[in-house]
Amino acid sequence: MLSFLSPAFVIAAAGPWALAACAFIIFAESGLLIGFFLPGDSLVFLLGMVSASMTLSDSPVSGMPLWITCLIVSVAAFTGDQAGYETGKHSGNIRRIKSWVQGKNRNRIKRAQRFFDDYGSQAIILARFVSILRTFVPFIIGMTHFNHRRFIIANLVGAVI
C-alpha cells in the first residue's frame, strides 16, 4: 500500500506532470515554512533513477534526459531558498514580529546573526542535506538580513550539489 507522501505514489499519481509536481514539492520544501514534512530528498533520488532508467517505459519521466531533470530540480531548489530568504527578510519588518524580537528573544536573533556572519555560506550549503534545516535556514537567514550576494552564491552551490 502506497502512502500519499511516498515518492513512488507522487510520481505515479502526477502522470505526465510528474516532473512539475516534484519540482513544486522541492520548491515548497525549501521555500515555504509549511513544507518541512514533504519528501524532497526521496523524490530527487527516485526522479534520478526513473529518469536514467529506460526499462520503465510507462513512467512519464523515463524519457526525460537526466541533465534536464537535474536542471529543473536545481532551479526549483534555488528558487525555493530564494523565496524562503525573501519571506524571512520581509517578515522581519512586520511590527508584530519586531515587538516579539525586542523582548527576550532579541538575543537569540543577535546570536543567529553572529553565527550566520561567521558560518552562513557553509550553513546554507549543508542545510540542503537536513530536511528541517532546509526549510528554516533560508527564512532565519533572511530575518538576520544576511548579505544577499553571499546568500545567492551559497544557495546556487547548494542547489547544484
mmCIF file of C-alpha atoms in Angstrom:
data_model
loop_
_atom_site.group_PDB
_atom_site.id
_atom_site.type_symbol
_atom_site.label_atom_id
_atom_site.label_comp_id
_atom_site.label_asym_id
_atom_site.label_seq_id
_atom_site.Cartn_x
_atom_site.Cartn_y
_atom_site.Cartn_z
ATOM 1 C CA MET A 1 0.000 0.000 0.000
ATOM 2 C CA LEU A 2 1.436 3.354 -1.040
ATOM 3 C CA SER A 3 1.278 6.359 1.217
ATOM 4 C CA PHE A 4 0.245 9.638 -0.394
ATOM 5 C CA LEU A 5 3.631 11.098 0.619
ATOM 6 C CA SER A 6 5.713 8.282 -0.811
ATOM 7 C CA PRO A 7 7.793 9.358 -3.817
ATOM 8 C CA ALA A 8 6.589 6.461 -5.962
ATOM 9 C CA PHE A 9 2.960 7.440 -5.337
ATOM 10 C CA VAL A 10 3.630 11.112 -6.152
ATOM 11 C CA ILE A 11 5.329 10.273 -9.454
ATOM 12 C CA ALA A 12 2.686 7.713 -10.452
ATOM 13 C CA ALA A 13 -0.250 9.948 -9.475
ATOM 14 C CA ALA A 14 1.108 13.020 -11.257
ATOM 15 C CA GLY A 15 1.252 11.224 -14.595
ATOM 16 C CA PRO A 16 2.634 13.480 -17.328
ATOM 17 C CA TRP A 17 3.018 16.272 -14.772
ATOM 18 C CA ALA A 18 5.325 14.206 -12.553
ATOM 19 C CA LEU A 19 8.410 16.352 -13.038
ATOM 20 C CA ALA A 20 6.462 19.578 -12.467
ATOM 21 C CA ALA A 21 4.809 18.146 -9.345
ATOM 22 C CA CYS A 22 8.167 17.007 -7.976
ATOM 23 C CA ALA A 23 9.720 20.400 -8.738
ATOM 24 C CA PHE A 24 6.886 22.116 -6.874
ATOM 25 C CA ILE A 25 7.344 19.804 -3.880
ATOM 26 C CA ILE A 26 11.080 20.549 -3.822
ATOM 27 C CA PHE A 27 10.337 24.279 -4.084
ATOM 28 C CA ALA A 28 7.775 24.070 -1.262
ATOM 29 C CA GLU A 29 10.066 22.025 0.940
ATOM 30 C CA SER A 30 12.826 24.616 0.822
ATOM 31 C CA GLY A 31 10.805 27.789 0.291
ATOM 32 C CA LEU A 32 7.597 27.504 2.257
ATOM 33 C CA LEU A 33 7.663 27.156 6.014
ATOM 34 C CA ILE A 34 4.926 24.528 5.890
ATOM 35 C CA GLY A 35 6.900 22.265 3.539
ATOM 36 C CA PHE A 36 9.243 20.691 6.080
ATOM 37 C CA PHE A 37 7.362 17.364 6.060
ATOM 38 C CA LEU A 38 7.449 16.858 2.282
ATOM 39 C CA PRO A 39 9.576 14.023 0.768
ATOM 40 C CA GLY A 40 12.008 16.135 -1.284
ATOM 41 C CA ASP A 41 15.141 14.017 -0.778
ATOM 42 C CA SER A 42 13.388 10.806 -1.722
ATOM 43 C CA LEU A 43 11.838 12.452 -4.767
ATOM 44 C CA VAL A 44 15.210 13.637 -6.030
ATOM 45 C CA PHE A 45 16.715 10.146 -5.862
ATOM 46 C CA LEU A 46 13.651 8.479 -7.362
ATOM 47 C CA LEU A 47 13.457 11.061 -10.166
ATOM 48 C CA GLY A 48 17.095 10.395 -10.988
ATOM 49 C CA MET A 49 16.580 6.645 -11.038
ATOM 50 C CA VAL A 50 13.411 6.818 -13.135
ATOM 51 C CA SER A 51 14.906 9.391 -15.487
ATOM 52 C CA ALA A 52 18.041 7.313 -16.035
ATOM 53 C CA SER A 53 16.175 4.026 -16.404
ATOM 54 C CA MET A 54 14.985 3.113 -19.864
ATOM 55 C CA THR A 55 13.170 -0.016 -18.655
ATOM 56 C CA LEU A 56 10.335 1.966 -17.050
ATOM 57 C CA SER A 57 8.689 2.974 -20.308
ATOM 58 C CA ASP A 58 5.298 3.530 -18.647
ATOM 59 C CA SER A 59 6.702 6.283 -16.430
ATOM 60 C CA PRO A 60 6.273 9.849 -17.728
ATOM 61 C CA VAL A 61 9.733 10.830 -16.500
ATOM 62 C CA SER A 62 11.627 7.901 -18.048
ATOM 63 C CA GLY A 63 12.129 9.533 -21.450
ATOM 64 C CA MET A 64 13.444 12.771 -19.958
ATOM 65 C CA PRO A 65 17.222 13.212 -20.159
ATOM 66 C CA LEU A 66 18.842 13.132 -16.735
ATOM 67 C CA TRP A 67 20.504 16.522 -17.194
ATOM 68 C CA ILE A 68 17.120 18.208 -17.778
ATOM 69 C CA THR A 69 15.706 16.570 -14.662
ATOM 70 C CA CYS A 70 18.731 17.751 -12.637
ATOM 71 C CA LEU A 71 18.429 21.266 -14.052
ATOM 72 C CA ILE A 72 14.720 21.533 -13.199
ATOM 73 C CA VAL A 73 15.252 20.180 -9.690
ATOM 74 C CA SER A 74 18.185 22.564 -9.104
ATOM 75 C CA VAL A 75 16.150 25.558 -10.280
ATOM 76 C CA ALA A 76 13.252 24.546 -8.018
ATOM 77 C CA ALA A 77 15.592 24.204 -5.019
ATOM 78 C CA PHE A 78 17.303 27.521 -5.774
ATOM 79 C CA THR A 79 14.068 29.469 -6.182
ATOM 80 C CA GLY A 80 12.629 27.806 -3.081
ATOM 81 C CA ASP A 81 15.507 29.030 -0.938
ATOM 82 C CA GLN A 82 15.226 32.482 -2.507
ATOM 83 C CA ALA A 83 11.542 32.563 -1.561
ATOM 84 C CA GLY A 84 12.404 31.496 1.998
ATOM 85 C CA TYR A 85 15.071 34.204 2.259
ATOM 86 C CA GLU A 86 12.744 36.922 0.970
ATOM 87 C CA THR A 87 9.946 35.779 3.284
ATOM 88 C CA GLY A 88 12.275 35.962 6.273
ATOM 89 C CA LYS A 89 13.703 39.292 5.186
ATOM 90 C CA HIS A 90 10.289 40.892 4.809
ATOM 91 C CA SER A 91 8.728 39.263 7.841
ATOM 92 C CA GLY A 92 11.435 40.886 9.946
ATOM 93 C CA ASN A 93 9.860 44.216 9.046
ATOM 94 C CA ILE A 94 6.431 43.379 10.389
ATOM 95 C CA ARG A 95 5.639 45.386 13.529
ATOM 96 C CA ARG A 96 4.330 42.393 15.483
ATOM 97 C CA ILE A 97 7.462 40.340 14.900
ATOM 98 C CA LYS A 98 9.676 43.290 15.789
ATOM 99 C CA SER A 99 7.922 43.699 19.126
ATOM 100 C CA TRP A 100 8.326 39.960 19.747
ATOM 101 C CA VAL A 101 12.041 40.180 18.908
ATOM 102 C CA GLN A 102 12.562 43.158 21.192
ATOM 103 C CA GLY A 103 11.692 41.003 24.186
ATOM 104 C CA LYS A 104 13.943 38.236 25.487
ATOM 105 C CA ASN A 105 14.205 36.671 22.017
ATOM 106 C CA ARG A 106 16.217 39.637 20.759
ATOM 107 C CA ASN A 107 19.402 37.960 21.986
ATOM 108 C CA ARG A 108 18.553 34.815 20.039
ATOM 109 C CA ILE A 109 18.258 36.769 16.804
ATOM 110 C CA LYS A 110 21.558 38.523 17.523
ATOM 111 C CA ARG A 111 23.250 35.168 18.212
ATOM 112 C CA ALA A 112 21.831 33.804 14.965
ATOM 113 C CA GLN A 113 23.124 36.853 13.138
ATOM 114 C CA ARG A 114 26.631 36.373 14.575
ATOM 115 C CA PHE A 115 26.538 32.662 13.689
ATOM 116 C CA PHE A 116 25.481 33.339 10.094
ATOM 117 C CA ASP A 117 28.062 36.096 9.737
ATOM 118 C CA ASP A 118 30.735 33.516 10.618
ATOM 119 C CA TYR A 119 29.342 30.308 9.071
ATOM 120 C CA GLY A 120 26.494 31.466 6.816
ATOM 121 C CA SER A 121 27.692 30.090 3.486
ATOM 122 C CA GLN A 122 28.572 26.696 4.955
ATOM 123 C CA ALA A 123 25.254 26.574 6.827
ATOM 124 C CA ILE A 124 23.285 27.305 3.650
ATOM 125 C CA ILE A 125 25.060 24.579 1.693
ATOM 126 C CA LEU A 126 24.938 21.962 4.457
ATOM 127 C CA ALA A 127 21.301 22.738 5.325
ATOM 128 C CA ARG A 128 20.344 21.276 1.938
ATOM 129 C CA PHE A 129 21.041 17.822 3.323
ATOM 130 C CA VAL A 130 18.934 18.067 6.514
ATOM 131 C CA SER A 131 15.208 18.312 5.829
ATOM 132 C CA ILE A 132 14.150 20.502 8.771
ATOM 133 C CA LEU A 133 17.110 22.853 8.305
ATOM 134 C CA ARG A 134 16.478 23.055 4.559
ATOM 135 C CA THR A 135 13.128 24.662 5.336
ATOM 136 C CA PHE A 136 14.041 27.029 8.143
ATOM 137 C CA VAL A 137 17.633 28.190 7.486
ATOM 138 C CA PRO A 138 16.779 30.439 4.491
ATOM 139 C CA PHE A 139 13.951 32.040 6.475
ATOM 140 C CA ILE A 140 16.142 32.705 9.516
ATOM 141 C CA ILE A 141 18.997 33.979 7.355
ATOM 142 C CA GLY A 142 16.545 36.377 5.736
ATOM 143 C CA MET A 143 15.413 37.585 9.160
ATOM 144 C CA THR A 144 19.006 38.358 10.118
ATOM 145 C CA HIS A 145 19.474 40.327 6.850
ATOM 146 C CA PHE A 146 22.421 38.177 5.783
ATOM 147 C CA ASN A 147 24.378 39.545 2.810
ATOM 148 C CA HIS A 148 22.173 38.756 -0.185
ATOM 149 C CA ARG A 149 25.053 38.284 -2.623
ATOM 150 C CA ARG A 150 26.708 35.705 -0.330
ATOM 151 C CA PHE A 151 23.339 34.004 0.095
ATOM 152 C CA ILE A 152 22.786 33.730 -3.669
ATOM 153 C CA ILE A 153 26.235 32.213 -4.249
ATOM 154 C CA ALA A 154 25.892 29.671 -1.421
ATOM 155 C CA ASN A 155 22.312 28.913 -2.469
ATOM 156 C CA LEU A 156 23.410 28.243 -6.045
ATOM 157 C CA VAL A 157 26.230 25.962 -4.923
ATOM 158 C CA GLY A 158 23.905 24.064 -2.573
ATOM 159 C CA ALA A 159 21.169 23.707 -5.184
ATOM 160 C CA VAL A 160 23.545 22.300 -7.779
ATOM 161 C CA ILE A 161 25.087 19.847 -5.311
#
